[in-house]
Coordinates of C-alpha atoms and ligand atoms in Angstrom, one line a residue:
M755 CA -95.9 -36.1 185.3
S756 CA -98.0 -33.1 184.4
D757 CA -95.2 -30.9 185.5
I758 CA -93.3 -32.1 182.4
I759 CA -96.1 -30.8 180.2
D760 CA -96.2 -27.5 182.2
E761 CA -92.5 -27.1 181.7
V762 CA -92.7 -27.8 177.9
I763 CA -95.6 -25.4 177.5
S764 CA -94.1 -22.6 179.6
S765 CA -90.9 -22.7 177.7
F766 CA -92.9 -22.6 174.5
K767 CA -95.0 -19.6 175.8
V768 CA -92.1 -17.3 176.6
S769 CA -89.4 -17.3 173.9
N770 CA -85.9 -16.2 174.7
I771 CA -85.4 -15.5 171.0
F772 CA -88.5 -14.4 169.1
I773 CA -90.7 -11.4 169.5
N774 CA -92.7 -12.7 166.6
R775 CA -91.5 -15.4 164.3
D776 CA -94.1 -14.5 161.6
Y777 CA -91.9 -11.6 160.5
L778 CA -89.3 -14.1 159.3
M779 CA -91.8 -16.2 157.4
P780 CA -91.6 -16.2 153.6
D781 CA -95.1 -15.0 153.0
Y782 CA -95.0 -12.0 155.3
I783 CA -94.9 -8.7 153.2
P784 CA -92.8 -6.2 155.2
E785 CA -93.6 -2.4 155.2
E786 CA -90.0 -1.8 154.0
L787 CA -88.3 -3.5 151.1
P788 CA -84.7 -2.2 151.0
H789 CA -82.9 -2.1 147.6
R790 CA -86.1 -2.4 145.6
E791 CA -86.8 1.3 145.4
D792 CA -86.2 1.4 141.7
Q793 CA -88.6 -1.4 141.0
I794 CA -91.3 0.0 143.3
R795 CA -91.0 3.3 141.6
K796 CA -91.2 1.8 138.1
I797 CA -94.2 -0.4 138.9
A798 CA -96.0 2.4 140.7
G799 CA -95.3 4.7 137.8
I800 CA -96.7 2.3 135.2
L801 CA -99.8 1.8 137.3
A802 CA -100.3 5.5 138.1
P803 CA -102.9 6.0 135.2
L804 CA -105.3 4.0 137.4
Y805 CA -105.7 7.1 139.3
R806 CA -107.3 8.8 136.3
G807 CA -109.4 5.7 135.5
E808 CA -107.1 4.8 132.6
R809 CA -105.7 1.5 131.6
P810 CA -102.0 1.0 132.6
N811 CA -99.7 -1.0 130.3
N812 CA -99.3 -4.7 131.0
I813 CA -96.1 -5.5 132.9
F814 CA -93.9 -8.5 132.6
I815 CA -91.6 -9.0 135.7
Y816 CA -88.8 -11.4 135.7
G817 CA -85.8 -12.3 137.9
L818 CA -84.3 -15.2 139.7
T819 CA -86.0 -16.8 142.7
G820 CA -86.0 -14.8 145.9
T821 CA -85.4 -11.5 144.3
G822 CA -88.5 -9.9 145.7
K823 CA -90.8 -10.1 142.7
T824 CA -93.9 -11.3 144.6
A825 CA -93.3 -9.1 147.6
V826 CA -92.8 -6.0 145.6
S827 CA -95.8 -6.5 143.4
K828 CA -98.1 -7.1 146.3
F829 CA -96.6 -4.2 148.2
V830 CA -97.1 -1.7 145.4
L831 CA -100.7 -2.9 144.6
S832 CA -101.8 -3.0 148.2
N833 CA -100.4 0.5 148.9
L834 CA -101.9 2.0 145.7
Y835 CA -105.2 0.4 146.7
K836 CA -105.0 1.9 150.2
K837 CA -104.5 5.3 148.7
F838 CA -107.3 5.1 146.1
P839 CA -109.6 2.2 146.8
N840 CA -112.4 3.6 144.6
K841 CA -110.3 3.7 141.4
F842 CA -109.5 0.1 140.6
K843 CA -109.7 -3.5 141.6
Y844 CA -106.8 -6.0 141.7
V845 CA -106.7 -9.7 141.8
Y846 CA -103.6 -11.7 142.7
V847 CA -103.4 -15.3 141.4
N848 CA -100.5 -17.6 142.1
T849 CA -100.9 -20.0 139.1
R850 CA -98.6 -22.6 140.6
Q851 CA -101.0 -23.0 143.5
T852 CA -104.2 -22.3 141.6
D853 CA -103.1 -24.6 138.9
T854 CA -105.9 -25.4 136.5
P855 CA -107.3 -23.0 133.8
Y856 CA -110.8 -23.6 135.4
R857 CA -109.6 -22.5 138.9
V858 CA -107.7 -19.5 137.5
L859 CA -110.7 -18.2 135.6
A860 CA -113.1 -19.1 138.4
D861 CA -110.9 -17.1 140.9
L862 CA -110.8 -14.1 138.6
L863 CA -114.6 -14.2 138.3
E864 CA -115.2 -14.6 142.0
A865 CA -112.9 -11.6 142.6
L866 CA -115.2 -9.6 140.4
G867 CA -118.2 -10.8 142.4
V868 CA -119.4 -13.5 139.9
K869 CA -120.0 -16.9 141.6
V870 CA -119.4 -19.9 139.5
P871 CA -119.8 -23.6 140.2
F872 CA -116.7 -25.5 141.4
T873 CA -116.7 -27.6 138.2
G874 CA -118.9 -28.2 135.2
L875 CA -118.6 -25.2 133.0
S876 CA -116.5 -25.2 129.8
I877 CA -113.4 -23.0 129.7
A878 CA -114.9 -21.1 126.8
E879 CA -118.0 -20.4 128.9
L880 CA -115.9 -19.2 131.9
Y881 CA -113.9 -17.0 129.6
R882 CA -117.1 -15.6 128.1
R883 CA -118.4 -14.8 131.5
L884 CA -115.1 -13.1 132.5
V885 CA -115.2 -10.8 129.4
K886 CA -118.8 -9.9 130.3
A887 CA -117.9 -9.3 134.0
I888 CA -115.0 -7.1 133.1
K889 CA -117.1 -5.2 130.6
E890 CA -119.8 -4.5 133.2
Y891 CA -117.4 -3.8 136.0
S892 CA -117.3 -0.1 136.8
L893 CA -113.6 0.1 137.5
Q894 CA -110.2 -0.7 136.0
V895 CA -109.0 -4.3 136.8
V896 CA -105.4 -5.3 137.4
I897 CA -104.7 -9.0 137.3
V898 CA -101.5 -10.4 138.7
L899 CA -100.5 -13.8 137.4
D900 CA -97.6 -15.0 139.5
E901 CA -95.3 -18.0 138.6
I902 CA -97.0 -18.3 135.2
D903 CA -94.1 -20.3 133.7
A904 CA -95.2 -23.4 135.8
F905 CA -98.8 -23.0 134.6
V906 CA -97.9 -22.5 130.9
K907 CA -95.5 -25.5 131.0
K908 CA -98.2 -27.7 132.5
Y909 CA -100.9 -26.6 130.1
N910 CA -100.0 -24.1 127.3
D911 CA -100.2 -20.4 126.7
D912 CA -103.8 -20.7 125.5
I913 CA -105.3 -19.0 128.6
L914 CA -102.7 -16.2 128.4
Y915 CA -103.6 -15.7 124.8
R916 CA -107.3 -15.5 125.6
L917 CA -106.7 -13.2 128.5
S918 CA -104.4 -10.9 126.6
R919 CA -107.2 -10.4 124.1
I920 CA -109.9 -9.3 126.5
N921 CA -109.3 -5.6 125.9
S922 CA -109.8 -6.0 122.2
E923 CA -113.2 -7.7 122.9
I924 CA -114.5 -4.8 124.8
S925 CA -114.7 -1.4 123.4
K926 CA -112.6 0.4 126.0
G927 CA -109.4 -0.9 127.7
K928 CA -110.3 -2.1 131.1
V929 CA -107.9 -4.7 132.2
S930 CA -104.1 -4.8 132.8
F931 CA -101.9 -7.8 133.5
I932 CA -98.8 -8.2 135.6
G933 CA -97.1 -11.5 134.7
I934 CA -94.4 -12.8 136.9
T935 CA -91.8 -15.5 136.3
N936 CA -88.4 -16.6 137.6
D937 CA -87.6 -18.4 134.4
V938 CA -86.0 -15.9 132.0
K939 CA -86.0 -18.3 129.1
F940 CA -89.8 -18.8 129.5
V941 CA -90.5 -15.4 128.0
D942 CA -89.0 -16.4 124.7
S943 CA -91.0 -19.6 124.6
L944 CA -94.3 -17.7 124.5
D945 CA -96.4 -17.2 121.5
P946 CA -95.0 -13.9 120.0
R947 CA -98.5 -12.3 120.1
V948 CA -98.9 -13.2 123.8
K949 CA -95.4 -12.0 124.5
S950 CA -95.7 -8.6 122.9
S951 CA -99.1 -8.1 124.5
L952 CA -98.0 -9.0 128.0
S953 CA -94.7 -7.3 127.9
E954 CA -95.7 -3.8 127.1
E955 CA -93.4 -3.0 130.0
E956 CA -90.6 -5.3 131.3
I957 CA -89.0 -5.1 134.7
V958 CA -86.0 -7.1 135.7
F959 CA -85.3 -7.9 139.3
P960 CA -81.5 -8.5 139.7
P961 CA -80.2 -10.8 142.4
Y962 CA -79.2 -9.1 145.7
N963 CA -75.6 -8.9 146.7
A964 CA -74.3 -9.9 150.2
E965 CA -74.5 -6.3 151.6
E966 CA -78.1 -5.9 150.3
L967 CA -79.1 -9.1 151.9
E968 CA -77.6 -8.0 155.2
D969 CA -79.8 -4.9 155.1
I970 CA -82.8 -7.0 154.4
L971 CA -82.1 -9.4 157.2
R972 CA -81.3 -6.6 159.7
K973 CA -84.7 -5.0 159.1
R974 CA -86.6 -8.2 159.4
A975 CA -84.6 -9.4 162.4
Q976 CA -85.4 -6.1 164.3
M977 CA -89.0 -6.9 164.2
A978 CA -88.8 -10.7 164.7
L979 CA -86.1 -11.2 167.3
K980 CA -85.5 -9.9 170.7
P981 CA -82.8 -7.3 171.1
G982 CA -79.3 -8.7 171.8
V983 CA -80.2 -12.1 170.4
L984 CA -78.4 -11.6 167.1
S985 CA -74.8 -10.5 166.5
D986 CA -73.8 -8.8 163.3
S987 CA -71.5 -11.7 162.4
V988 CA -74.5 -14.0 162.3
I989 CA -76.3 -11.7 159.9
R990 CA -73.2 -11.4 157.7
L991 CA -72.9 -15.2 157.6
C992 CA -76.5 -15.8 156.6
A993 CA -76.2 -13.1 153.9
A994 CA -72.9 -14.5 152.6
L995 CA -74.2 -18.0 152.4
A996 CA -77.3 -16.9 150.6
A997 CA -75.3 -14.7 148.2
R998 CA -73.0 -17.5 147.3
E999 CA -75.5 -19.2 145.0
H1000 CA -77.4 -16.2 143.9
G1001 CA -78.7 -13.4 145.9
D1002 CA -81.9 -15.1 147.1
A1003 CA -83.6 -13.2 150.0
R1004 CA -85.8 -16.2 150.8
R1005 CA -82.8 -18.4 151.4
A1006 CA -81.2 -15.7 153.6
L1007 CA -84.4 -15.4 155.6
D1008 CA -84.8 -19.1 155.9
L1009 CA -81.2 -19.4 157.2
L1010 CA -81.8 -16.8 159.8
R1011 CA -85.2 -18.1 160.9
V1012 CA -84.0 -21.7 161.2
S1013 CA -80.8 -20.6 163.1
A1014 CA -83.0 -18.8 165.5
E1015 CA -85.3 -21.8 165.9
I1016 CA -82.3 -23.9 166.7
A1017 CA -81.2 -21.4 169.4
E1018 CA -84.7 -21.6 170.8
R1019 CA -84.7 -25.4 170.7
L1020 CA -81.4 -25.5 172.5
R1021 CA -82.7 -23.0 175.0
D1022 CA -79.8 -20.6 174.2
S1023 CA -80.3 -16.9 174.5
T1024 CA -78.3 -15.9 171.5
V1025 CA -78.0 -17.2 167.9
K1026 CA -74.5 -18.6 167.3
E1027 CA -72.7 -18.9 164.0
E1028 CA -72.6 -22.6 164.4
Y1029 CA -76.4 -22.7 164.4
V1030 CA -76.3 -21.1 161.0
Y1031 CA -74.3 -24.0 159.6
M1032 CA -76.7 -26.4 161.4
A1033 CA -79.6 -24.5 159.8
K1034 CA -78.0 -24.8 156.4
D1035 CA -77.7 -28.6 156.7
E1036 CA -81.3 -28.8 158.0
I1037 CA -82.7 -26.7 155.1
E1038 CA -80.6 -28.7 152.6
R1039 CA -81.9 -32.0 154.1
D1040 CA -85.5 -30.8 153.8
R1041 CA -85.0 -29.6 150.3
V1042 CA -83.5 -32.9 149.1
R1043 CA -86.2 -34.8 150.9
D1044 CA -88.9 -32.8 149.2
I1045 CA -87.3 -33.4 145.8
I1046 CA -86.9 -37.2 146.3
L1047 CA -90.4 -37.7 147.7
T1048 CA -92.0 -36.2 144.6
L1049 CA -89.9 -38.2 142.0
P1050 CA -91.6 -40.7 139.8
F1051 CA -91.0 -44.3 140.8
H1052 CA -88.4 -45.3 138.2
S1053 CA -86.4 -42.1 139.0
K1054 CA -86.4 -43.3 142.6
L1055 CA -85.2 -46.7 141.4
V1056 CA -82.4 -45.1 139.4
L1057 CA -81.3 -43.2 142.5
A1058 CA -81.5 -46.4 144.6
A1059 CA -79.3 -48.1 142.0
I1060 CA -76.7 -45.5 142.3
V1061 CA -76.7 -45.7 146.1
A1062 CA -76.6 -49.5 146.0
K1063 CA -73.6 -49.4 143.7
L1064 CA -71.8 -47.0 146.0
L1065 CA -72.6 -49.1 149.0
E1066 CA -71.1 -52.1 147.2
E1067 CA -68.0 -50.2 146.1
K1068 CA -67.2 -47.0 147.9
N1069 CA -65.2 -45.3 145.1
A1070 CA -67.0 -46.8 142.1
V1071 CA -66.8 -44.7 138.9
L1072 CA -70.4 -44.4 137.9
T1073 CA -71.3 -44.4 134.2
T1074 CA -74.6 -44.6 132.4
G1075 CA -73.8 -48.2 131.6
N1076 CA -73.0 -49.5 135.1
V1077 CA -75.8 -47.5 136.7
Y1078 CA -78.1 -49.2 134.2
E1079 CA -76.8 -52.6 135.2
A1080 CA -77.3 -51.8 138.9
Y1081 CA -80.8 -50.5 138.0
L1082 CA -81.6 -53.8 136.2
S1083 CA -80.4 -55.8 139.1
I1084 CA -82.6 -54.0 141.7
S1085 CA -85.6 -54.0 139.4
K1086 CA -85.3 -57.7 139.2
K1087 CA -84.9 -58.0 142.9
L1088 CA -88.1 -56.0 143.4
G1089 CA -89.9 -57.8 140.7
I1090 CA -90.5 -54.7 138.6
E1091 CA -90.5 -54.4 134.8
A1092 CA -87.4 -52.5 133.8
I1093 CA -87.4 -49.5 131.4
T1094 CA -84.8 -49.0 128.6
Q1095 CA -81.3 -47.7 129.0
R1096 CA -82.3 -44.7 126.9
R1097 CA -85.0 -43.8 129.5
V1098 CA -82.6 -44.3 132.4
S1099 CA -80.2 -42.0 130.6
D1100 CA -82.9 -39.3 130.4
I1101 CA -83.7 -39.8 134.1
L1102 CA -80.1 -39.3 134.9
N1103 CA -80.3 -35.9 133.1
E1104 CA -83.4 -35.1 135.1
L1105 CA -81.8 -35.9 138.4
D1106 CA -78.9 -33.7 137.4
M1107 CA -81.3 -30.9 136.7
V1108 CA -83.0 -31.1 140.1
G1109 CA -79.6 -31.1 141.7
L1110 CA -79.4 -34.6 143.1
L1111 CA -76.4 -35.6 141.0
T1112 CA -74.0 -34.3 138.5
A1113 CA -73.5 -36.0 135.2
R1114 CA -70.4 -35.1 133.2
V1115 CA -69.8 -36.2 129.6
V1116 CA -66.3 -37.7 129.2
N1117 CA -64.7 -38.9 126.1
R1118 CA -63.2 -42.3 126.4
G1119 CA -61.3 -42.4 123.1
R1120 CA -62.2 -45.4 121.0
Y1121 CA -64.9 -46.4 123.5
G1122 CA -66.8 -43.3 122.6
K1123 CA -68.5 -40.9 125.0
T1124 CA -70.0 -41.8 128.3
K1125 CA -71.5 -40.0 131.2
E1126 CA -69.7 -40.0 134.5
I1127 CA -72.1 -39.6 137.4
S1128 CA -71.6 -38.5 141.0
L1129 CA -74.1 -37.8 143.7
A1130 CA -74.5 -34.2 144.6
V1131 CA -76.1 -34.9 148.0
D1132 CA -75.4 -37.0 151.0
K1133 CA -76.3 -40.7 150.2
N1134 CA -77.6 -41.2 153.7
I1135 CA -80.4 -38.7 153.2
I1136 CA -81.3 -40.5 149.9
I1137 CA -81.4 -43.9 151.7
K1138 CA -83.5 -42.6 154.5
T1139 CA -85.9 -40.7 152.2
L1140 CA -86.3 -43.6 149.7
T1141 CA -87.1 -46.0 152.5
E1142 CA -89.6 -43.6 154.0
S1143 CA -91.3 -43.1 150.7
D1144 CA -91.7 -46.8 149.8
N1145 CA -90.7 -49.7 152.2
R1146 CA -89.8 -52.0 149.3
F1147 CA -86.5 -50.0 149.2
A1148 CA -85.7 -51.1 152.7
D1149 CA -84.8 -54.6 151.4
L1150 CA -82.2 -53.1 149.2
W1151 CA -79.8 -51.9 151.9
G1152 CA -80.7 -54.5 154.5
Ligands
LIG853 N1 -86.0 -6.1 149.6 C1 -86.6 -6.9 150.4 N2 -86.8 -6.6 151.7 C2 -87.3 -7.4 152.6 N3 -87.7 -8.7 152.3 C3 -87.5 -9.1 151.1 C4 -87.0 -8.2 150.1 N4 -86.9 -8.9 148.9 C5 -87.4 -10.1 149.2 N5 -87.8 -10.2 150.5 C6 -88.4 -11.4 151.1 O1 -87.7 -12.5 150.6 C7 -88.6 -13.6 150.4 C8 -88.6 -13.9 148.9 O2 -89.2 -12.8 148.2 P1 -90.3 -13.0 147.0 O3 -91.2 -14.1 147.5 O4 -90.8 -11.7 146.7 O5 -89.3 -13.6 145.9 P2 -89.7 -13.9 144.4 O6 -88.8 -13.1 143.5 O7 -91.2 -13.8 144.2 O8 -89.2 -15.4 144.2 P3 -89.9 -16.6 143.4 O9 -89.4 -16.4 142.0 O10 -89.3 -17.8 144.0 O11 -91.4 -16.6 143.6 C9 -90.0 -13.1 150.9 O12 -90.1 -13.5 152.2 C10 -89.8 -11.6 150.8 O13 -90.6 -11.0 151.8
LIG854 MG1 -92.7 -15.2 143.9

């Protein structure tokens, strides 16, 4: 039997496909970032005063997801730092991951060499220590706050307001901020004082078009995949599929990586176009699964109600009214206290926003307006994921 294990391991050890899969992973920062020369030049130009020990302007970076904001910012800072390490210090914080004001301030402090306890201090105290640390620090400090929209939505812009005032609390400007977001509307929702302070310079990252995505994929594939594994038509297909929504390089790279993984799994020596379509389904399935698993319970119930209704009657026209009836019926079945139709209607909008369904307002003459609802994803994925997340759902589809 151990020969089976040997076989599995040996096929794992030598890959037909990959030189190094890491080069296709989303967090790898490549040495070359095609089609971002303008943004690299602009950011480097704004940060150049660091070389003379002067404070650069704050920068606000925005653009849709997967347009290279994080990669470019890290690339510019790490390269500047390599060139003159004694001139400044930079700290990168992803505020979606480091997602409490306490942790953000503690991380900033630690980067400046000030240890703080894991909990227990007040935010005001942390902030006071940060101002002191920056004041005493001998070099300019650049602080990158990535994905700040998520953070501000969860808390508020208080921390941004405080941070943006640091320079006015110390006699000489010492700290610059780079704020990054993929939510363009977010910028307008900020307190005007925070906004004007943080966006001394604004840089927009436009989506990539299909040809640009092809160049990006080609460069990454050269490093990650063995020669001859990939045809140009596969690259073009990945790029075209990713460009269809908006030019999202992360999506393009995911498609390529998962296609290559499928080839490897099937012990093929080349990546075929059909694997790209398989990869697309696989990625979509994972995405839908992740969204469903993190939904609040009543949102899951609403989703279950829609599926139950469709199982009962394949071409049912779904409206807020009959979805609510179906929801009441399954709540009763599961012995759960129901929420109001108004709340269910809100949930339907939320499910629309995360892309699980589409709700369209239709005017039904004297019956007034109603919403017509249809699923935007495969109902079998919903059934499988709901059952997995909570086995009470299993009883609903028998
Ligand atoms: N010009 C490029 N060349 C090579 N790889 C790129 C380029 N632009 C983006 N990428 C890669 O695409 C992926 C997504 O890029 P990045 O994480 O920088 O996007 P983002 O704009 O920060 O997106 P989000 O708003 O979702 O955080 C990363 O793996 C990154 O390395
Ligand atoms: Mg990013």
